[in-house]
Coordinates of C-alpha atoms in Angstrom, one line a residue:
Chain Q
M1 CA 0.0 0.0 0.0
K2 CA 1.0 3.7 -0.4
L3 CA 1.4 5.0 3.4
G4 CA 2.2 8.3 4.7
W5 CA 4.3 8.7 7.8
I6 CA 4.7 11.9 9.8
G7 CA 6.9 12.0 12.6
T8 CA 10.1 10.2 13.1
G9 CA 11.2 10.6 16.5
V10 CA 12.3 7.7 18.4
M11 CA 8.7 6.2 18.5
G12 CA 7.6 7.1 15.1
K13 CA 11.1 6.0 13.3
N14 CA 10.9 2.5 14.9
M15 CA 7.3 2.0 14.2
C16 CA 7.6 3.4 10.6
F17 CA 10.5 0.8 9.9
H18 CA 7.9 -2.2 10.5
L19 CA 5.6 -0.8 7.9
L20 CA 8.6 -0.3 5.5
N21 CA 10.0 -3.8 6.4
A22 CA 6.7 -5.3 5.4
G23 CA 6.8 -3.9 1.6
H24 CA 4.6 -0.9 1.9
D25 CA 5.6 2.3 -0.2
I26 CA 6.3 4.9 2.7
F27 CA 6.2 8.6 2.0
I28 CA 7.5 10.5 4.9
Y29 CA 7.8 14.1 6.5
N30 CA 9.5 15.1 9.7
R31 CA 10.0 18.6 11.1
T32 CA 13.6 17.9 11.4
R33 CA 14.5 15.9 8.4
E34 CA 17.9 14.5 9.7
K35 CA 15.7 12.3 12.0
A36 CA 14.2 10.7 8.7
E37 CA 17.4 10.1 7.0
E38 CA 17.6 6.3 8.4
L39 CA 14.3 5.6 7.0
I40 CA 15.1 7.6 3.4
A41 CA 18.4 5.4 3.3
S42 CA 16.0 2.4 3.7
G43 CA 13.8 3.2 0.7
A44 CA 11.0 5.5 2.4
V45 CA 10.5 8.6 0.2
W46 CA 11.0 12.0 1.6
K47 CA 8.1 14.7 1.0
N48 CA 8.7 18.4 1.7
S49 CA 5.2 19.0 3.8
P50 CA 2.4 16.9 5.4
E51 CA 0.5 17.9 2.4
E52 CA 2.6 16.3 -0.1
V53 CA 2.9 13.4 2.0
T54 CA -0.9 13.0 2.0
K55 CA -1.3 13.4 -1.7
K56 CA 0.6 10.3 -2.3
A57 CA -0.9 8.2 0.5
D58 CA -3.9 6.0 1.2
I59 CA -3.3 6.1 4.7
V60 CA -1.6 8.8 6.5
F61 CA -0.1 7.9 10.1
T62 CA 1.0 10.7 12.5
I63 CA 3.0 10.5 15.8
V64 CA 4.3 13.9 16.7
G65 CA 5.0 15.7 20.0
Y66 CA 2.4 17.9 21.4
P67 CA -1.1 18.8 20.6
K68 CA 0.2 22.0 19.0
D69 CA 2.3 19.9 16.7
V70 CA -0.7 17.8 15.7
E71 CA -2.7 20.9 15.2
N72 CA -0.2 22.1 12.7
V73 CA 0.3 18.9 11.1
Y74 CA -3.3 18.4 10.3
F75 CA -4.6 22.0 10.0
G76 CA -1.5 24.1 9.0
E77 CA -0.8 25.7 5.8
K78 CA 0.5 22.9 4.0
G79 CA -1.1 20.5 6.5
I80 CA -2.5 17.2 5.9
F81 CA -6.2 18.6 5.3
K82 CA -4.7 20.3 2.3
G83 CA -3.9 17.2 0.6
V84 CA -7.2 15.2 0.8
H85 CA -8.3 12.9 -1.7
K86 CA -11.0 10.1 -2.1
N87 CA -10.7 7.2 0.4
L88 CA -7.9 8.7 2.4
I89 CA -7.9 7.4 6.1
L90 CA -5.8 9.6 8.7
V91 CA -4.6 7.7 11.8
D92 CA -3.1 9.9 14.6
M93 CA -0.9 8.1 16.9
T94 CA 0.3 11.1 19.0
T95 CA -1.0 11.0 22.5
T96 CA -3.1 14.2 22.4
K97 CA -6.4 15.9 23.7
P98 CA -9.4 13.9 23.1
N99 CA -11.0 16.9 21.7
L100 CA -8.4 17.3 19.1
A101 CA -9.0 13.8 17.9
I102 CA -12.9 14.5 17.8
K103 CA -12.0 17.8 15.7
I104 CA -9.7 15.8 13.4
N105 CA -12.5 13.3 13.0
K106 CA -15.2 16.0 12.2
K107 CA -13.1 17.8 9.5
A108 CA -12.3 14.6 8.0
I109 CA -16.1 13.4 7.7
E110 CA -16.9 16.9 6.7
M111 CA -14.3 16.3 3.7
G112 CA -15.8 13.0 2.9
I113 CA -12.9 10.8 4.3
D114 CA -12.4 9.3 8.0
S115 CA -10.0 9.3 10.7
I116 CA -9.1 7.3 13.9
D117 CA -7.1 8.2 16.9
A118 CA -4.8 5.5 17.9
P119 CA -2.3 6.5 20.6
V120 CA 0.1 3.9 21.9
S121 CA 1.8 2.6 24.9
G122 CA 5.0 0.5 25.3
G123 CA 7.8 3.1 24.8
D124 CA 10.8 2.7 22.6
V125 CA 11.2 -0.8 23.2
G126 CA 7.7 -1.6 22.4
A127 CA 8.1 0.5 19.3
R128 CA 11.1 -1.6 18.2
Q129 CA 9.9 -4.8 18.9
G130 CA 6.6 -4.2 17.2
T131 CA 4.7 -5.0 20.8
L132 CA 3.0 -1.9 21.2
T133 CA -0.5 -1.5 23.3
I134 CA -2.7 0.5 20.7
M135 CA -5.8 2.1 21.9
A136 CA -8.0 3.3 19.2
G137 CA -11.1 5.5 18.7
G138 CA -13.3 5.9 15.7
N139 CA -15.5 4.0 13.3
Q140 CA -15.3 0.0 13.3
E141 CA -15.2 -0.2 9.5
T142 CA -12.3 2.2 9.1
F143 CA -10.7 0.6 12.1
D144 CA -10.8 -2.6 10.4
K145 CA -9.1 -1.2 7.2
V146 CA -6.1 0.1 9.3
L147 CA -6.0 -2.9 11.7
P148 CA -3.7 -5.3 9.3
L149 CA -1.3 -2.2 9.6
L150 CA -1.6 -1.7 13.3
K151 CA -0.8 -5.4 13.7
L152 CA 2.7 -4.6 12.5
L153 CA 3.3 -2.2 15.2
G154 CA 1.6 -3.5 18.0
T155 CA 0.2 -6.7 19.8
R156 CA -2.5 -5.5 21.9
I157 CA -4.9 -3.5 19.5
S158 CA -8.3 -2.4 20.7
L159 CA -11.1 -0.1 19.3
Q160 CA -12.2 1.7 22.5
G161 CA -15.2 3.7 21.0
K162 CA -15.7 6.4 18.9
A163 CA -13.5 9.2 18.0
G164 CA -11.5 10.4 20.9
A165 CA -11.9 7.0 22.8
G166 CA -8.4 5.9 22.1
Q167 CA -7.1 9.0 23.8
H168 CA -9.4 8.9 26.8
T169 CA -8.0 5.3 27.1
K170 CA -4.6 6.5 26.9
M171 CA -5.3 9.2 29.5
A172 CA -6.7 6.3 31.9
N173 CA -3.4 4.6 31.3
Q174 CA -1.2 7.8 32.1
I175 CA -3.4 8.2 35.1
V176 CA -2.7 4.6 36.5
I177 CA 1.0 5.0 35.8
A178 CA 1.1 8.4 37.8
G179 CA -0.2 6.5 40.9
T180 CA 2.2 3.4 40.4
M181 CA 5.2 5.9 39.8
M182 CA 4.4 7.7 43.1
G183 CA 3.8 4.5 45.3
V184 CA 6.9 2.9 44.0
S185 CA 9.1 6.0 44.4
E186 CA 8.1 6.6 47.8
A187 CA 8.4 2.9 48.8
L188 CA 12.1 3.3 47.4
V189 CA 12.8 6.3 49.4
Y190 CA 11.1 4.6 52.5
A191 CA 13.2 1.5 52.2
K192 CA 16.5 3.5 51.9
T193 CA 15.6 5.8 54.8
A194 CA 14.4 2.7 56.9
G195 CA 17.7 1.0 56.3
I196 CA 16.5 -2.0 54.4
D197 CA 17.9 -3.5 51.2
P198 CA 15.7 -1.9 48.3
E199 CA 16.5 -4.9 46.1
K200 CA 15.4 -7.5 48.6
M201 CA 12.3 -5.4 49.3
V202 CA 11.4 -5.1 45.6
S203 CA 12.1 -8.7 44.9
A204 CA 9.7 -9.6 48.0
I205 CA 6.9 -7.7 47.2
S206 CA 6.8 -7.8 43.6
H207 CA 4.5 -10.7 43.1
G208 CA 1.8 -9.8 45.6
A209 CA -0.7 -7.1 45.9
A210 CA 1.9 -4.3 45.4
G211 CA 3.2 -6.0 42.0
C212 CA 3.4 -3.7 38.9
W213 CA 5.0 -2.9 35.8
T214 CA 7.0 0.1 37.5
L215 CA 8.3 -2.0 40.2
D216 CA 9.5 -4.7 37.9
N217 CA 10.8 -2.4 35.2
L218 CA 11.6 1.1 36.9
A219 CA 12.5 0.4 40.5
P220 CA 15.6 -1.7 39.3
R221 CA 16.8 1.3 37.3
V222 CA 16.1 3.6 40.2
I223 CA 18.4 1.2 42.6
K224 CA 21.0 1.4 39.9
G225 CA 20.7 5.3 39.8
D226 CA 19.8 4.9 35.9
L227 CA 17.8 7.8 35.3
E228 CA 17.9 7.5 31.4
P229 CA 14.6 8.0 29.6
G230 CA 12.4 5.1 28.7
F231 CA 9.6 7.7 28.9
F232 CA 10.7 11.5 29.1
I233 CA 9.3 13.5 32.1
D234 CA 8.5 16.4 29.7
H235 CA 5.9 14.1 27.7
F236 CA 4.6 12.6 30.8
V237 CA 3.8 16.1 32.2
K238 CA 2.1 17.2 28.8
D239 CA -0.1 13.8 29.1
M240 CA -1.1 14.4 32.7
D241 CA -1.9 18.1 31.9
I242 CA -4.2 16.9 29.0
A243 CA -5.9 14.4 31.6
L244 CA -6.0 17.2 34.0
E245 CA -7.8 19.5 31.6
E246 CA -10.4 16.8 30.7
A247 CA -11.0 16.1 34.5
E248 CA -11.6 19.8 35.0
K249 CA -14.0 20.0 32.0
K250 CA -15.9 17.1 33.7
H251 CA -15.7 18.7 37.1
I252 CA -14.1 15.8 38.8
K253 CA -11.1 16.1 41.1
L254 CA -8.3 13.8 40.5
S255 CA -6.1 14.4 43.7
S256 CA -3.4 11.7 42.9
L257 CA -2.9 12.9 39.2
E258 CA -2.7 16.5 40.6
L259 CA -0.1 15.6 43.1
A260 CA 1.9 13.6 40.3
D261 CA 1.6 16.5 38.1
K262 CA 2.9 19.0 40.6
Q263 CA 5.8 16.6 41.8
Y264 CA 7.1 16.1 38.1
K265 CA 6.9 20.0 37.5
K266 CA 9.2 20.2 40.5
L267 CA 11.5 18.0 38.6
Q268 CA 11.2 19.9 35.3
A269 CA 12.0 23.3 37.0
E270 CA 15.2 21.7 38.1
G271 CA 16.2 20.5 34.7
Y272 CA 15.1 16.6 35.0
G273 CA 12.6 16.9 31.8
K274 CA 14.5 14.9 29.4
K275 CA 15.2 12.3 32.2
G276 CA 13.0 9.2 32.4
T277 CA 9.8 9.2 34.6
Q278 CA 11.7 7.0 37.2
A279 CA 13.5 10.1 38.2
L280 CA 10.9 11.1 40.5
T281 CA 13.0 9.9 43.3
E282 CA 15.1 12.7 42.9
I283 CA 12.6 14.9 44.5
W284 CA 13.7 13.4 48.2
K285 CA 17.4 14.0 47.2
K286 CA 16.3 17.7 46.8
E287 CA 14.5 18.0 49.8
K288 CA 17.0 16.3 52.2
Chain C
M1 CA 6.1 -29.8 66.9
K2 CA 4.1 -28.2 69.5
L3 CA 3.1 -24.8 68.2
G4 CA 1.2 -21.9 69.7
W5 CA -1.1 -20.0 67.6
I6 CA -2.6 -16.6 68.8
G7 CA -5.1 -14.7 66.6
T8 CA -7.8 -16.6 64.7
G9 CA -9.3 -13.8 62.5
V10 CA -9.9 -14.4 58.7
M11 CA -6.0 -14.6 58.0
G12 CA -4.9 -16.4 61.1
K13 CA -7.7 -18.9 61.0
N14 CA -6.7 -19.9 57.5
M15 CA -3.0 -20.0 58.0
C16 CA -3.3 -22.1 61.4
F17 CA -5.2 -24.7 59.6
H18 CA -1.9 -25.3 57.3
L19 CA 0.0 -26.0 60.5
L20 CA -2.8 -28.1 61.8
N21 CA -3.2 -30.1 58.6
A22 CA 0.7 -30.9 58.7
G23 CA 0.2 -32.6 61.7
H24 CA 1.6 -30.2 64.3
D25 CA 0.2 -30.0 67.9
I26 CA -1.6 -26.4 68.0
F27 CA -2.3 -24.6 71.1
I28 CA -4.4 -21.5 70.2
Y29 CA -5.8 -18.4 72.0
N30 CA -8.1 -15.7 70.6
R31 CA -9.7 -12.7 72.3
T32 CA -13.0 -13.9 71.0
R33 CA -13.3 -17.8 71.3
E34 CA -16.1 -18.3 69.0
K35 CA -13.6 -17.4 66.1
A36 CA -11.4 -20.3 67.1
E37 CA -14.2 -22.9 67.3
E38 CA -13.6 -24.4 63.9
L39 CA -9.8 -25.1 64.7
I40 CA -10.6 -26.3 67.9
A41 CA -13.2 -28.7 66.2
S42 CA -10.5 -29.8 64.0
G43 CA -8.0 -30.7 66.9
A44 CA -6.5 -27.4 67.9
V45 CA -6.2 -27.3 71.7
W46 CA -7.7 -24.1 73.5
K47 CA -5.8 -22.3 75.9
N48 CA -7.2 -19.3 78.1
S49 CA -4.4 -16.9 77.6
P50 CA -1.4 -16.1 75.6
E51 CA 0.7 -17.1 78.5
E52 CA -0.8 -20.5 78.7
V53 CA -0.3 -20.9 74.9
T54 CA 3.2 -20.0 75.2
K55 CA 4.0 -22.5 78.0
K56 CA 2.9 -25.1 76.0
A57 CA 4.7 -24.4 72.6
D58 CA 8.2 -24.2 71.0
I59 CA 7.3 -21.8 68.7
V60 CA 4.5 -19.1 69.1
F61 CA 3.0 -17.5 66.2
T62 CA 0.7 -14.3 66.5
I63 CA -1.5 -12.5 64.1
V64 CA -3.7 -10.2 65.5
G65 CA -5.5 -6.5 64.7
Y66 CA -3.7 -3.2 65.7
P67 CA -0.1 -2.5 67.4
K68 CA -1.9 -2.2 70.7
D69 CA -3.2 -5.7 70.5
V70 CA 0.3 -6.8 69.7
E71 CA 1.5 -5.0 72.8
N72 CA -1.1 -6.6 74.8
V73 CA -0.7 -10.1 73.7
Y74 CA 3.1 -10.0 74.3
F75 CA 3.5 -7.6 77.3
G76 CA 0.3 -7.9 79.1
E77 CA -0.6 -9.3 82.2
K78 CA -1.2 -12.9 80.8
G79 CA 1.1 -12.2 77.8
I80 CA 3.5 -14.1 75.9
F81 CA 6.3 -13.0 78.1
K82 CA 5.0 -14.4 81.1
G83 CA 5.1 -17.9 79.6
V84 CA 8.9 -17.7 78.1
H85 CA 11.0 -20.9 78.4
K86 CA 14.1 -22.2 77.1
N87 CA 14.5 -22.2 73.1
L88 CA 11.1 -20.4 72.9
I89 CA 10.9 -18.7 69.4
L90 CA 8.3 -16.0 68.8
V91 CA 6.8 -15.2 65.2
D92 CA 4.8 -12.0 65.1
M93 CA 2.9 -12.2 61.7
T94 CA 0.7 -9.1 62.4
T95 CA 1.4 -6.0 60.4
T96 CA 2.5 -3.5 63.1
K97 CA 5.2 -0.8 63.9
P98 CA 8.7 -1.7 63.3
N99 CA 9.8 -0.3 66.3
L100 CA 7.3 -2.7 68.4
A101 CA 8.9 -5.4 66.4
I102 CA 12.4 -4.4 67.6
K103 CA 11.0 -4.1 71.3
I104 CA 9.6 -7.4 71.1
N105 CA 13.0 -8.7 69.8
K106 CA 15.0 -6.8 72.6
K107 CA 12.7 -8.3 75.2
A108 CA 13.0 -11.9 73.8
I109 CA 16.9 -11.7 73.8
E110 CA 16.8 -10.2 77.1
M111 CA 15.0 -13.3 78.3
G112 CA 17.4 -15.4 76.5
I113 CA 15.1 -16.6 73.5
D114 CA 14.6 -15.0 70.1
S115 CA 11.8 -13.4 67.9
I116 CA 11.3 -12.7 64.4
D117 CA 8.6 -10.4 62.7
A118 CA 7.0 -11.7 59.6
P119 CA 4.1 -9.9 58.3
V120 CA 2.3 -11.3 55.2
S121 CA 0.9 -10.0 51.9
G122 CA -1.5 -11.7 49.9
G123 CA -5.0 -11.5 51.7
D124 CA -7.6 -14.3 52.8
V125 CA -7.1 -16.1 49.5
G126 CA -3.3 -16.4 50.1
A127 CA -3.9 -17.5 53.6
R128 CA -6.4 -20.1 52.5
Q129 CA -4.4 -21.4 49.7
G130 CA -1.0 -21.1 51.4
T131 CA 0.5 -18.8 48.9
L132 CA 1.1 -15.7 51.1
T133 CA 4.2 -13.4 50.5
I134 CA 6.2 -13.5 54.0
M135 CA 8.7 -10.7 54.7
A136 CA 10.8 -11.6 57.7
G137 CA 13.1 -9.6 59.9
G138 CA 15.6 -11.1 62.5
N139 CA 18.6 -13.5 63.2
Q140 CA 19.3 -15.8 60.2
E141 CA 19.6 -18.7 62.4
T142 CA 16.3 -18.3 64.1
F143 CA 14.7 -17.7 60.6
D144 CA 16.1 -20.8 59.2
K145 CA 14.4 -22.7 62.2
V146 CA 11.1 -21.3 61.4
L147 CA 11.3 -21.3 57.7
P148 CA 10.0 -24.8 57.4
L149 CA 6.8 -23.9 59.1
L150 CA 6.5 -20.5 56.9
K151 CA 6.8 -22.7 54.1
L152 CA 3.4 -24.2 55.1
L153 CA 1.8 -20.8 54.9
G154 CA 3.4 -18.9 52.0
T155 CA 5.4 -19.4 48.6
R156 CA 7.6 -16.2 48.9
I157 CA 9.3 -16.2 51.9
S158 CA 12.4 -13.7 52.7
L159 CA 14.6 -12.4 55.4
Q160 CA 14.7 -8.7 54.9
G161 CA 17.3 -7.9 57.5
K162 CA 17.2 -7.8 61.3
A163 CA 14.5 -7.2 63.5
G164 CA 12.0 -4.8 62.2
A165 CA 13.1 -5.4 58.7
G166 CA 10.0 -7.6 58.0
Q167 CA 7.7 -4.6 59.1
H168 CA 9.6 -2.2 57.0
T169 CA 9.2 -4.3 53.8
K170 CA 5.5 -4.5 54.5
M171 CA 5.2 -0.8 54.9
A172 CA 7.1 -0.5 51.5
N173 CA 4.4 -2.9 50.0
Q174 CA 1.5 -0.8 51.4
I175 CA 3.1 2.4 50.2
V176 CA 3.3 0.9 46.8
I177 CA -0.4 -0.3 47.0
A178 CA -1.6 3.2 48.2
G179 CA -0.1 4.6 44.9
T180 CA -1.6 2.1 42.7
M181 CA -5.1 2.1 44.2
M182 CA -5.3 5.7 43.6
G183 CA -3.9 5.8 40.1
V184 CA -6.3 2.7 39.3
S185 CA -9.4 4.5 41.3
E186 CA -8.7 7.6 39.3
A187 CA -8.4 5.9 35.8
L188 CA -11.9 4.2 36.5
V189 CA -13.5 7.3 37.5
Y190 CA -11.9 9.2 34.6
A191 CA -13.2 6.3 32.2
K192 CA -16.9 6.6 33.6
T193 CA -17.0 10.6 32.9
A194 CA -15.0 10.4 29.8
G195 CA -18.0 7.9 28.5
I196 CA -15.4 5.0 27.7
D197 CA -16.3 1.6 28.4
P198 CA -14.3 0.8 31.8
E199 CA -13.9 -2.9 31.0
K200 CA -12.4 -2.2 27.6
M201 CA -10.3 0.4 28.9
V202 CA -8.7 -1.9 31.6
S203 CA -8.3 -5.0 29.1
A204 CA -6.3 -2.4 26.7
I205 CA -4.0 -1.1 29.3
S206 CA -3.5 -3.9 31.8
H207 CA -0.5 -5.6 29.7
G208 CA 1.5 -2.4 29.3
A209 CA 3.3 0.2 31.6
A210 CA 0.2 0.7 33.7
G211 CA -0.2 -3.0 34.4
C212 CA -0.6 -3.7 38.0
W213 CA -2.3 -6.3 40.5
T214 CA -4.7 -3.6 41.5
L215 CA -5.8 -3.3 38.1
D216 CA -6.2 -7.2 37.2
N217 CA -7.7 -8.0 40.7
L218 CA -9.5 -4.8 42.1
A219 CA -10.9 -2.8 39.1
P220 CA -13.1 -5.5 37.7
R221 CA -14.6 -5.6 41.2
V222 CA -15.2 -2.0 41.3
I223 CA -16.7 -2.1 37.8
K224 CA -19.2 -4.8 39.2
G225 CA -19.9 -2.6 42.0
D226 CA -18.5 -5.2 44.5
L227 CA -17.1 -3.3 47.4
E228 CA -16.7 -6.6 49.8
P229 CA -13.5 -6.7 51.6
G230 CA -10.3 -8.5 50.1
F231 CA -8.5 -6.3 52.7
F232 CA -10.4 -4.0 55.0
I233 CA -10.2 -0.1 54.4
D234 CA -9.7 0.0 58.3
H235 CA -6.8 -2.2 58.5
F236 CA -5.2 -0.3 55.4
V237 CA -5.5 3.0 57.1
K238 CA -3.7 1.3 60.3
D239 CA -0.9 0.3 58.0
M240 CA -0.7 3.7 56.3
D241 CA -0.6 5.5 59.7
I242 CA 2.4 3.4 60.7
A243 CA 4.4 4.0 57.6
L244 CA 3.4 7.6 58.0
E245 CA 4.8 7.8 61.5
E246 CA 8.0 6.0 60.3
A247 CA 8.2 8.6 57.6
E248 CA 8.0 11.5 60.0
K249 CA 10.5 10.0 62.3
K250 CA 13.0 9.8 59.5
H251 CA 11.9 13.4 58.2
I252 CA 10.8 12.3 54.8
K253 CA 7.4 13.6 53.5
L254 CA 5.5 10.9 51.5
S255 CA 2.8 13.0 49.7
S256 CA 1.1 10.3 47.7
L257 CA 0.9 8.0 50.9
E258 CA -0.4 11.1 52.9
L259 CA -3.2 11.6 50.1
A260 CA -4.1 8.1 50.1
D261 CA -4.4 8.2 53.9
K262 CA -6.4 11.3 53.7
Q263 CA -8.8 9.8 51.1
Y264 CA -9.3 6.6 53.0
K265 CA -10.1 8.5 56.2
K266 CA -12.8 10.3 54.4
L267 CA -14.3 7.0 53.5
Q268 CA -14.0 5.5 57.2
A269 CA -15.8 8.7 58.3
E270 CA -18.7 7.7 55.9
G271 CA -18.8 4.1 57.2
Y272 CA -16.8 2.5 54.7
G273 CA -14.1 1.0 57.2
K274 CA -15.2 -2.6 56.7
K275 CA -15.3 -2.2 53.1
G276 CA -12.6 -3.3 50.7
T277 CA -9.8 -0.9 49.7
Q278 CA -11.4 -0.9 46.1
A279 CA -14.0 1.4 47.6
L280 CA -11.9 4.2 47.1
T281 CA -13.8 5.1 44.2
E282 CA -16.9 5.8 46.4
I283 CA -15.1 9.3 47.1
W284 CA -16.5 10.6 43.8
K285 CA -19.9 9.3 44.4
K286 CA -19.8 11.4 47.2
E287 CA -18.4 14.5 45.6
K288 CA -20.7 14.4 42.6

């Protein structure tokens, strides 16, 4: 198939490679062209704008940074909606505002095409291995058309509801993570001050009711002092802010999420934005 | 062996049965005798006080409610320390204050015997199935002597350090759970107000970075409206208060744990103390 791919950051690049390796014709665009060079060298065709990518492709995938980037890519001067043609399907895999997903979908339908939102979870490792979790929102028929391609990228793929439902599910995902990150971080800090061996502690509790991905995957990194990003604090804060904005609109107070957001913003202010989310434990170093 | 067992609540009763079924002579005491009747009918021998139990046993196990109950059972008028004899080993499996574990151990050593703290995780199901996680603190040699018996009760058993280390590890366990409970509860509340299907949401996110025991085991109960206790809110608050007291002593601020403690205390005030910890989502019903 002729596929468009916009956004070749750490996630996007690895994901796009799976489509390329499956033999599809790929037309790519990225704000910084250098980040697309590896894909170009492997056969992807560079285009100078989202508009040009769109004109060439049957399905366009996007995975960029922030909601404003998504806005630009879709609605900008040389954006995707300038290149619309019959039977086009748009798939935004960026984690972004549910309302933006709905806005894109509305515009797509107005123009006689369709879109789905399909944010992912699983980090760079999942992107590389093609084992992402993909949470989609949109029309079933459109989802079914895109599904064989999504299967090249992920192992757990579900249609969660209509447009925006993928983004809402991703928000729920991030809300859980905010809680587990705080719980695990505080347990590690507690263990240290209590004088017990954090490794023994993690090993003892990780198979019971405290068991979680964060304990298995991030606690060992914290113990080793490895703060390198699996997932950037900057991106996590973006996601939490979207979820908090949604919660505010719905008049629900998510106190735990608010606290996590506040804590991570403290770390951003200290220059930790490009560190991994496991750097939360650094807060207590500052406070001590 | 001749074993003493003090505390035949939901956890204690089920645990004691494993020792009884393994052929040991069991001497039991419980504040409310009725709760021990099932064990008595199966061959356990009733004694009228912790002191009397202790006089008969080589190893005495205790699992009661609150730190003050532990104090009474060990240091009370007809308490364990009144019945001490040569080679006795004391094993407190209650989740209690690390300093109380240290105090018991000190007294035991003064009297020429030894003790370990060995709180558990895994709830009534783990107690029944003999699959508890047991986190011990104390002397290696004493631990090794008790280990064959602990193996009848649990599958993951570790010596975490000296006296009190078992309790500290259990606190770390509860701190993680406080975080995951808040994260999962807020995600469920978010999903509901966002109009997405909570079951689909949980199924989508539970195998990724948001994956945790709470999501697998308690979210489905919340979705069904089942608030029955796997673990009482009253007991969880007790545990969190112990952890917070320890944190205060060490001058570390555990904001997430503080928040969870505050939220659960709101529920206690509303009469939810005997409900399961998954009832946290009820807070939003009150607020709406």
